[in-house]
Tab-separated table of C-alpha atoms in Angstrom:
chain	number	residue	atom	x	y	z
A	1	MET	CA	14.664	1.609	-13.978
A	2	ARG	CA	15.443	-1.952	-12.923
A	3	ASN	CA	16.153	-1.115	-9.318
A	4	CYS	CA	17.134	1.891	-7.264
A	5	PHE	CA	18.266	0.252	-4.027
A	6	GLU	CA	20.341	-2.783	-3.186
A	7	THR	CA	21.046	-3.857	0.379
A	8	LYS	CA	22.476	-7.002	1.969
A	9	ASP	CA	21.047	-9.162	4.692
A	10	GLN	CA	23.490	-12.059	4.466
A	11	LYS	CA	22.681	-13.448	7.899
A	12	GLU	CA	19.006	-14.017	7.036
A	13	GLY	CA	19.523	-14.753	3.335
A	14	ILE	CA	16.529	-12.580	2.493
A	15	MET	CA	15.566	-11.499	-1.003
A	16	ILE	CA	12.760	-8.950	-1.295
A	17	ARG	CA	11.421	-7.695	-4.609
A	18	ILE	CA	8.793	-4.939	-4.725
A	19	THR	CA	7.243	-4.267	-8.141
A	20	THR	CA	4.905	-1.356	-8.839
A	21	LEU	CA	2.022	-2.739	-10.881
A	22	MET	CA	0.034	0.506	-10.789
A	23	ASP	CA	0.774	4.157	-10.070
A	24	ASN	CA	-0.408	7.591	-11.198
A	25	GLU	CA	2.694	7.903	-13.382
A	26	LEU	CA	4.284	5.627	-15.950
A	27	SER	CA	7.890	4.436	-15.903
A	28	ALA	CA	10.106	4.161	-18.985
A	29	ASN	CA	8.177	0.980	-19.871
A	30	LYS	CA	5.666	2.417	-22.344
A	31	ALA	CA	3.947	-0.955	-22.840
A	32	LEU	CA	2.194	-0.387	-19.495
A	33	LEU	CA	-0.771	1.719	-18.388
A	34	CYS	CA	-0.907	4.233	-15.548
A	35	GLN	CA	-3.986	5.236	-13.549
A	36	HIS	CA	-4.667	7.175	-10.387
A	37	GLY	CA	-4.056	4.385	-7.918
A	38	LEU	CA	-1.550	2.041	-6.342
A	39	SER	CA	-0.610	-1.633	-6.507
A	40	PHE	CA	2.559	-3.465	-5.439
A	41	LEU	CA	3.573	-7.081	-5.911
A	42	VAL	CA	5.749	-8.002	-2.916
A	43	GLU	CA	7.925	-11.105	-3.040
A	44	ARG	CA	10.112	-12.338	-0.189
A	45	ASP	CA	11.776	-15.705	-0.767
A	46	ASN	CA	8.783	-17.958	-1.557
A	47	PHE	CA	6.123	-15.663	-0.076
A	48	ARG	CA	4.223	-13.476	-2.566
A	49	ILE	CA	1.487	-10.980	-1.766
A	50	LEU	CA	-0.416	-8.351	-3.727
A	51	PHE	CA	-0.603	-5.079	-1.800
A	52	ASP	CA	-3.483	-3.008	-3.212
A	53	CYS	CA	-5.018	-3.562	-6.641
A	54	GLY	CA	-5.342	-0.110	-8.182
A	55	PRO	CA	-8.659	1.230	-9.539
A	56	GLY	CA	-9.382	-1.331	-12.240
A	57	GLU	CA	-8.313	-4.073	-14.610
A	58	ALA	CA	-5.155	-2.278	-15.816
A	59	MET	CA	-3.257	-3.692	-12.835
A	60	CYS	CA	-3.749	-7.207	-14.233
A	61	ARG	CA	-2.726	-6.072	-17.713
A	62	ASN	CA	0.470	-4.502	-16.372
A	63	ALA	CA	1.358	-7.644	-14.442
A	64	HIS	CA	0.947	-9.656	-17.649
A	65	ARG	CA	3.062	-7.200	-19.662
A	66	LEU	CA	5.797	-7.391	-17.006
A	67	GLY	CA	5.673	-11.175	-16.872
A	68	ARG	CA	4.838	-11.066	-13.171
A	69	ASP	CA	2.910	-14.159	-12.117
A	70	LEU	CA	-0.373	-13.478	-10.292
A	71	VAL	CA	-1.135	-17.164	-9.891
A	72	ASN	CA	1.067	-18.234	-7.023
A	73	LEU	CA	0.004	-15.598	-4.509
A	74	ASP	CA	-0.253	-16.125	-0.768
A	75	GLY	CA	-2.893	-13.432	-0.426
A	76	VAL	CA	-4.129	-9.966	-1.310
A	77	VAL	CA	-3.993	-6.961	1.038
A	78	LEU	CA	-6.140	-3.862	0.533
A	79	SER	CA	-4.715	-0.985	2.547
A	80	HIS	CA	-8.074	0.810	2.812
A	81	SER	CA	-11.410	0.958	1.026
A	82	HIS	CA	-10.894	3.787	-1.463
A	83	TYR	CA	-11.470	2.839	-5.104
A	84	ASP	CA	-7.944	3.737	-6.254
A	85	HIS	CA	-6.522	1.032	-3.975
A	86	GLY	CA	-9.240	-1.594	-3.867
A	87	ALA	CA	-11.629	-1.429	-6.841
A	88	GLY	CA	-9.202	-3.417	-8.999
A	89	TYR	CA	-9.719	-6.447	-6.764
A	90	ARG	CA	-13.161	-6.967	-8.282
A	91	ASP	CA	-11.667	-6.975	-11.789
A	92	PHE	CA	-8.908	-9.267	-10.563
A	93	LEU	CA	-11.477	-11.905	-9.611
A	94	GLU	CA	-14.033	-11.349	-12.366
A	95	GLN	CA	-11.527	-11.510	-15.215
A	96	GLY	CA	-10.837	-15.105	-14.244
A	97	LYS	CA	-8.507	-16.726	-16.764
A	98	GLY	CA	-7.354	-13.417	-18.229
A	99	SER	CA	-6.115	-12.214	-14.838
A	100	PHE	CA	-4.001	-15.232	-14.095
A	101	ILE	CA	-2.151	-15.961	-17.307
A	102	SER	CA	1.438	-16.925	-16.602
A	103	ALA	CA	4.107	-19.115	-18.112
A	104	GLY	CA	2.816	-22.660	-18.322
A	105	ASN	CA	-0.602	-21.727	-16.925
A	106	GLU	CA	-2.475	-20.136	-19.824
A	107	SER	CA	-5.242	-22.751	-19.848
A	108	SER	CA	-6.185	-22.325	-16.192
A	109	THR	CA	-9.714	-21.131	-15.482
A	110	MET	CA	-9.587	-21.637	-11.712
A	111	LEU	CA	-9.126	-18.727	-9.339
A	112	PRO	CA	-5.901	-19.411	-7.422
A	113	PRO	CA	-6.263	-19.767	-3.623
A	114	GLY	CA	-4.066	-16.738	-2.928
A	115	ALA	CA	-6.395	-14.493	-4.924
A	116	LEU	CA	-9.240	-15.690	-2.720
A	117	THR	CA	-7.475	-14.810	0.525
A	118	LEU	CA	-8.168	-11.148	1.285
A	119	TYR	CA	-6.825	-9.050	4.167
A	120	THR	CA	-8.370	-5.707	5.121
A	121	GLY	CA	-8.733	-3.491	8.155
A	122	PRO	CA	-11.979	-3.123	10.159
A	123	HIS	CA	-14.942	-1.031	8.885
A	124	PHE	CA	-13.836	-1.833	5.341
A	125	PHE	CA	-17.353	-1.944	3.895
A	126	GLU	CA	-18.602	1.347	5.282
A	127	PRO	CA	-19.210	3.491	2.163
A	128	LYS	CA	-16.689	6.288	1.660
A	129	TYR	CA	-17.271	9.658	0.038
A	130	ALA	CA	-15.676	13.010	-0.671
A	131	ARG	CA	-17.771	16.126	-0.097
A	132	ASN	CA	-18.393	18.090	-3.270
A	133	GLY	CA	-20.204	21.245	-2.234
A	134	PHE	CA	-23.547	19.985	-0.943
A	135	GLY	CA	-23.076	16.715	-2.879
A	136	PHE	CA	-20.803	13.714	-2.495
A	137	THR	CA	-18.484	11.683	-4.718
A	138	ASP	CA	-18.505	7.940	-4.010
A	139	LEU	CA	-14.919	6.770	-3.401
A	140	SER	CA	-15.775	3.208	-2.317
A	141	VAL	CA	-14.255	0.004	-3.719
A	142	GLY	CA	-17.460	-1.070	-5.478
A	143	PHE	CA	-18.010	-4.476	-3.886
A	144	ASP	CA	-19.398	-5.769	-0.606
A	145	ARG	CA	-19.437	-8.856	1.614
A	146	GLU	CA	-21.922	-10.573	-0.694
A	147	PHE	CA	-19.432	-10.251	-3.561
A	148	LEU	CA	-16.753	-11.927	-1.432
A	149	GLU	CA	-19.167	-14.704	-0.463
A	150	LYS	CA	-20.171	-15.248	-4.100
A	151	HIS	CA	-16.538	-15.777	-5.071
A	152	HIS	CA	-15.746	-17.825	-1.932
A	153	VAL	CA	-13.198	-15.310	-0.706
A	154	GLU	CA	-11.658	-15.984	2.704
A	155	HIS	CA	-11.785	-12.549	4.342
A	156	HIS	CA	-9.397	-11.735	7.215
A	157	VAL	CA	-9.801	-8.522	9.224
A	158	CYS	CA	-6.560	-7.196	10.695
A	159	GLN	CA	-7.004	-5.862	14.227
A	160	GLY	CA	-3.812	-4.326	15.561
A	161	ARG	CA	-0.987	-6.571	14.350
A	162	GLU	CA	-1.129	-9.854	12.440
A	163	GLU	CA	1.778	-12.003	11.215
A	164	LEU	CA	1.271	-13.402	7.700
A	165	ALA	CA	4.567	-15.292	7.550
A	166	LYS	CA	7.856	-15.190	9.409
A	167	GLY	CA	8.896	-11.540	9.545
A	168	ILE	CA	5.937	-10.311	7.436
A	169	TRP	CA	3.186	-8.421	9.259
A	170	LEU	CA	0.044	-6.378	8.796
A	171	VAL	CA	-0.385	-3.429	11.171
A	172	GLY	CA	-3.342	-1.126	11.798
A	173	ASP	CA	-5.095	0.777	14.614
A	174	PHE	CA	-2.768	3.773	14.432
A	175	PRO	CA	-2.986	6.217	17.366
A	176	ARG	CA	-2.948	9.915	16.490
A	177	GLN	CA	0.160	11.453	18.033
A	178	TYR	CA	1.088	14.243	15.607
A	179	GLU	CA	-1.660	16.866	15.570
A	180	PHE	CA	-0.434	18.503	12.362
A	181	GLU	CA	-1.152	15.267	10.450
A	182	THR	CA	-4.758	16.164	9.772
A	183	ILE	CA	-7.246	14.436	7.476
A	184	PRO	CA	-8.985	16.762	4.975
A	185	ASP	CA	-12.582	17.550	5.956
A	186	ARG	CA	-13.865	16.414	2.564
A	187	PHE	CA	-13.306	12.740	3.424
A	188	VAL	CA	-16.382	11.211	5.071
A	189	ARG	CA	-17.856	7.738	5.550
A	190	GLN	CA	-21.438	6.577	5.870
A	191	VAL	CA	-22.521	4.883	9.091
A	192	GLY	CA	-26.187	3.960	8.903
A	193	GLU	CA	-27.977	7.069	7.668
A	194	ARG	CA	-25.278	9.493	8.809
A	195	MET	CA	-22.175	10.931	7.181
A	196	ILE	CA	-19.308	11.275	9.667
A	197	PRO	CA	-15.682	12.390	9.268
A	198	ASP	CA	-13.549	9.523	7.988
A	199	ASP	CA	-10.827	8.682	10.508
A	200	PHE	CA	-9.551	5.878	8.234
A	201	ALA	CA	-9.748	3.280	10.970
A	202	ASP	CA	-9.703	0.724	8.146
A	203	GLU	CA	-6.186	1.622	6.962
A	204	ILE	CA	-3.488	-1.019	7.372
A	205	CYS	CA	0.063	-1.355	6.098
A	206	LEU	CA	2.526	-4.151	5.375
A	207	VAL	CA	5.701	-4.460	7.474
A	208	LEU	CA	8.696	-6.640	6.620
A	209	GLU	CA	11.493	-7.272	9.099
A	210	MET	CA	15.116	-7.088	7.913
A	211	LYS	CA	18.410	-7.050	9.754
A	212	GLU	CA	18.829	-3.328	8.995
A	213	GLY	CA	15.349	-2.531	10.336
A	214	LEU	CA	11.727	-2.445	9.193
A	215	VAL	CA	10.405	-2.033	5.655
A	216	ILE	CA	6.944	-0.401	5.520
A	217	LEU	CA	4.544	-0.473	2.567
A	218	ALA	CA	1.860	2.190	2.892
A	219	GLY	CA	-1.187	2.681	0.698
A	220	CYS	CA	-2.147	6.316	1.276
A	221	SER	CA	-1.111	7.038	4.893
A	222	HIS	CA	-4.390	8.818	5.634
A	223	PRO	CA	-3.829	8.422	9.418
A	224	GLY	CA	-0.506	10.265	8.911
A	225	ILE	CA	2.789	8.715	7.834
A	226	LEU	CA	4.436	9.825	11.100
A	227	ASN	CA	1.618	8.427	13.241
A	228	MET	CA	1.945	5.154	11.370
A	229	THR	CA	5.742	5.036	11.439
A	230	GLU	CA	6.025	5.912	15.124
A	231	HIS	CA	3.458	3.274	16.107
A	232	ILE	CA	5.259	0.603	14.071
A	233	ARG	CA	8.662	1.626	15.418
A	234	ARG	CA	7.402	1.330	18.988
A	235	ILE	CA	5.608	-2.007	18.759
A	236	PHE	CA	8.521	-3.685	16.961
A	237	ALA	CA	11.236	-1.796	18.916
A	238	LYS	CA	13.284	-1.508	15.718
A	239	PRO	CA	14.310	1.371	13.433
A	240	VAL	CA	12.316	2.013	10.267
A	241	TYR	CA	14.806	1.329	7.488
A	242	ALA	CA	12.665	1.817	4.358
A	243	ILE	CA	9.223	3.106	3.328
A	244	PHE	CA	7.488	2.529	-0.004
A	245	GLY	CA	4.122	3.831	-1.166
A	246	GLY	CA	1.856	6.820	-0.725
A	247	THR	CA	2.506	9.330	2.067
A	248	HIS	CA	-0.420	11.691	1.294
A	249	LEU	CA	1.802	14.770	1.442
A	250	LYS	CA	0.544	16.232	-1.847
A	251	GLU	CA	-1.520	18.823	0.055
A	252	ALA	CA	1.011	19.395	2.860
A	253	ASP	CA	2.745	22.746	3.297
A	254	GLU	CA	6.524	23.070	3.314
A	255	GLU	CA	6.734	22.995	7.122
A	256	ARG	CA	4.829	19.722	7.387
A	257	VAL	CA	7.014	18.162	4.678
A	258	ARG	CA	10.154	19.336	6.506
A	259	LEU	CA	8.976	17.963	9.859
A	260	THR	CA	8.026	14.675	8.221
A	261	VAL	CA	11.394	14.179	6.534
A	262	ASP	CA	13.315	15.157	9.672
A	263	TYR	CA	11.341	12.709	11.816
A	264	LEU	CA	11.701	9.841	9.357
A	265	LYS	CA	15.469	10.301	9.320
A	266	TRP	CA	15.498	10.292	13.121
A	267	ALA	CA	13.463	7.048	13.078
A	268	GLY	CA	16.236	5.409	11.048
A	269	LEU	CA	14.967	5.834	7.480
A	270	ARG	CA	17.576	5.172	4.806
A	271	LEU	CA	15.482	4.208	1.751
A	272	LEU	CA	12.329	5.958	0.519
A	273	GLY	CA	10.300	4.988	-2.541
A	274	LEU	CA	7.518	7.538	-3.022
A	275	ASN	CA	4.549	7.318	-5.336
A	276	HIS	CA	0.809	7.902	-5.834
A	277	CYS	CA	-0.341	10.588	-3.342
A	278	SER	CA	3.053	11.730	-2.049
A	279	GLY	CA	3.241	14.954	-4.046
A	280	THR	CA	6.092	16.789	-5.725
A	281	SER	CA	7.148	18.813	-2.663
A	282	ALA	CA	8.060	15.708	-0.646
A	283	LYS	CA	9.711	14.146	-3.675
A	284	GLU	CA	11.877	17.222	-4.319
A	285	ARG	CA	12.849	17.692	-0.681
A	286	ILE	CA	13.917	14.100	-0.138
A	287	ALA	CA	15.848	14.148	-3.427
A	288	ARG	CA	18.032	16.920	-1.955
A	289	ASP	CA	18.751	14.917	1.194
A	290	PHE	CA	21.998	12.946	1.081
A	291	GLN	CA	21.151	10.884	4.177
A	292	VAL	CA	18.264	9.057	2.506
A	293	LYS	CA	18.321	7.266	-0.848
A	294	SER	CA	15.115	7.883	-2.746
A	295	CYS	CA	13.285	7.283	-5.986
A	296	PHE	CA	9.747	7.566	-7.368
A	297	MET	CA	8.037	4.186	-7.789
A	298	ARG	CA	6.147	4.581	-11.070
A	299	ALA	CA	4.201	1.803	-12.783
A	300	GLY	CA	6.785	-0.743	-13.926
A	301	ASP	CA	9.509	0.246	-11.468
A	302	CYS	CA	10.835	-2.245	-8.934
A	303	VAL	CA	13.377	-2.532	-6.141
A	304	PHE	CA	15.434	-5.436	-4.818
A	305	LEU	CA	16.405	-5.729	-1.154
A	306	GLU	CA	18.834	-8.538	-0.375
C-alpha cells in the first residue's frame, strides 16, 4: 500500500509523509520485519522526526530496506518509556554506521545530530513493570540517563506543550476526563522502593497543524485516546482531522469502542490510521463507518498528506 489518504492544503503548501517503520504486523513488503512495537518516520517539508523506535534494531533494518534516510533527522521522540516504543533507541545509537546508511553516506561513522536530540515526557526513567501474579515483568526501555550522557544525547523533557518547528508540537500532561478510559491494574512503575499504579504521566504525542485541522500521532494512548484528543482539541481550539498510531483499544469492550468512535467523529476526525495496540474491534468498527477514512498502518505502509 503506497498511501491510503491524500488531502490538499494548497494555502500552506504542506507535504506530510508518515512511514511506519515498525508495527506488530507486516505490510505487503515481505523484505521487512515486524515486531510488537511502533515506530513512525514523520516528514513535513524539510523537517524530519522519528516518533518511537520500536523494541529493537529491526526498525533500523526496515528503514534501510525502505530507503528511508535516518541521517538527516531533526530529532527523536519517544512517546513513553515502554520497551516496545523506546528500546530500539539504544540500538539506533549503538549500531553507529549500520544505523545511518543512506545514499551517498555509507562511509559515515558519526552519529548525526538529530539522532542525539531526544524528546520524552517527564518521569521517563522510572522503571515500568507489568504484574505477573506475585511477580513482575520489566517493560522498561533498557537505558538510563547515564547512557544518554555517554552518547552525548541532548535530552529535552516535554512539559505540557512544546513547539518543535512551525506547526509541529509535542503535547503531554493529559487530564483524565473520561472515567471509562481506565488503565489496566497490571501496569505499575517503581518510585524508590515502592511499586505504584502507572498513570503514564510520561506519555506524549506529536501534533501537526494543517488547514483542515490537527493531525495527532499517538504511541499507545495509555492515558486514553479521548482524554488525549479532547485536551489537544481544547488547547489548540481546532478540530482533530486525523489520528495515526496506537489507541490501546485491544482490551476495550464494544461499548467503549462505540463511544470512542462516536466522540472522535464529533471532534472532527476524518482520517484514522490504526496500528500496534488498537485491536481488531476498533479496526472493524471504523472500517464500517463511511464518515471516516481508515486503514491499518503496518510495517512498510505510509500515508501522504498534502
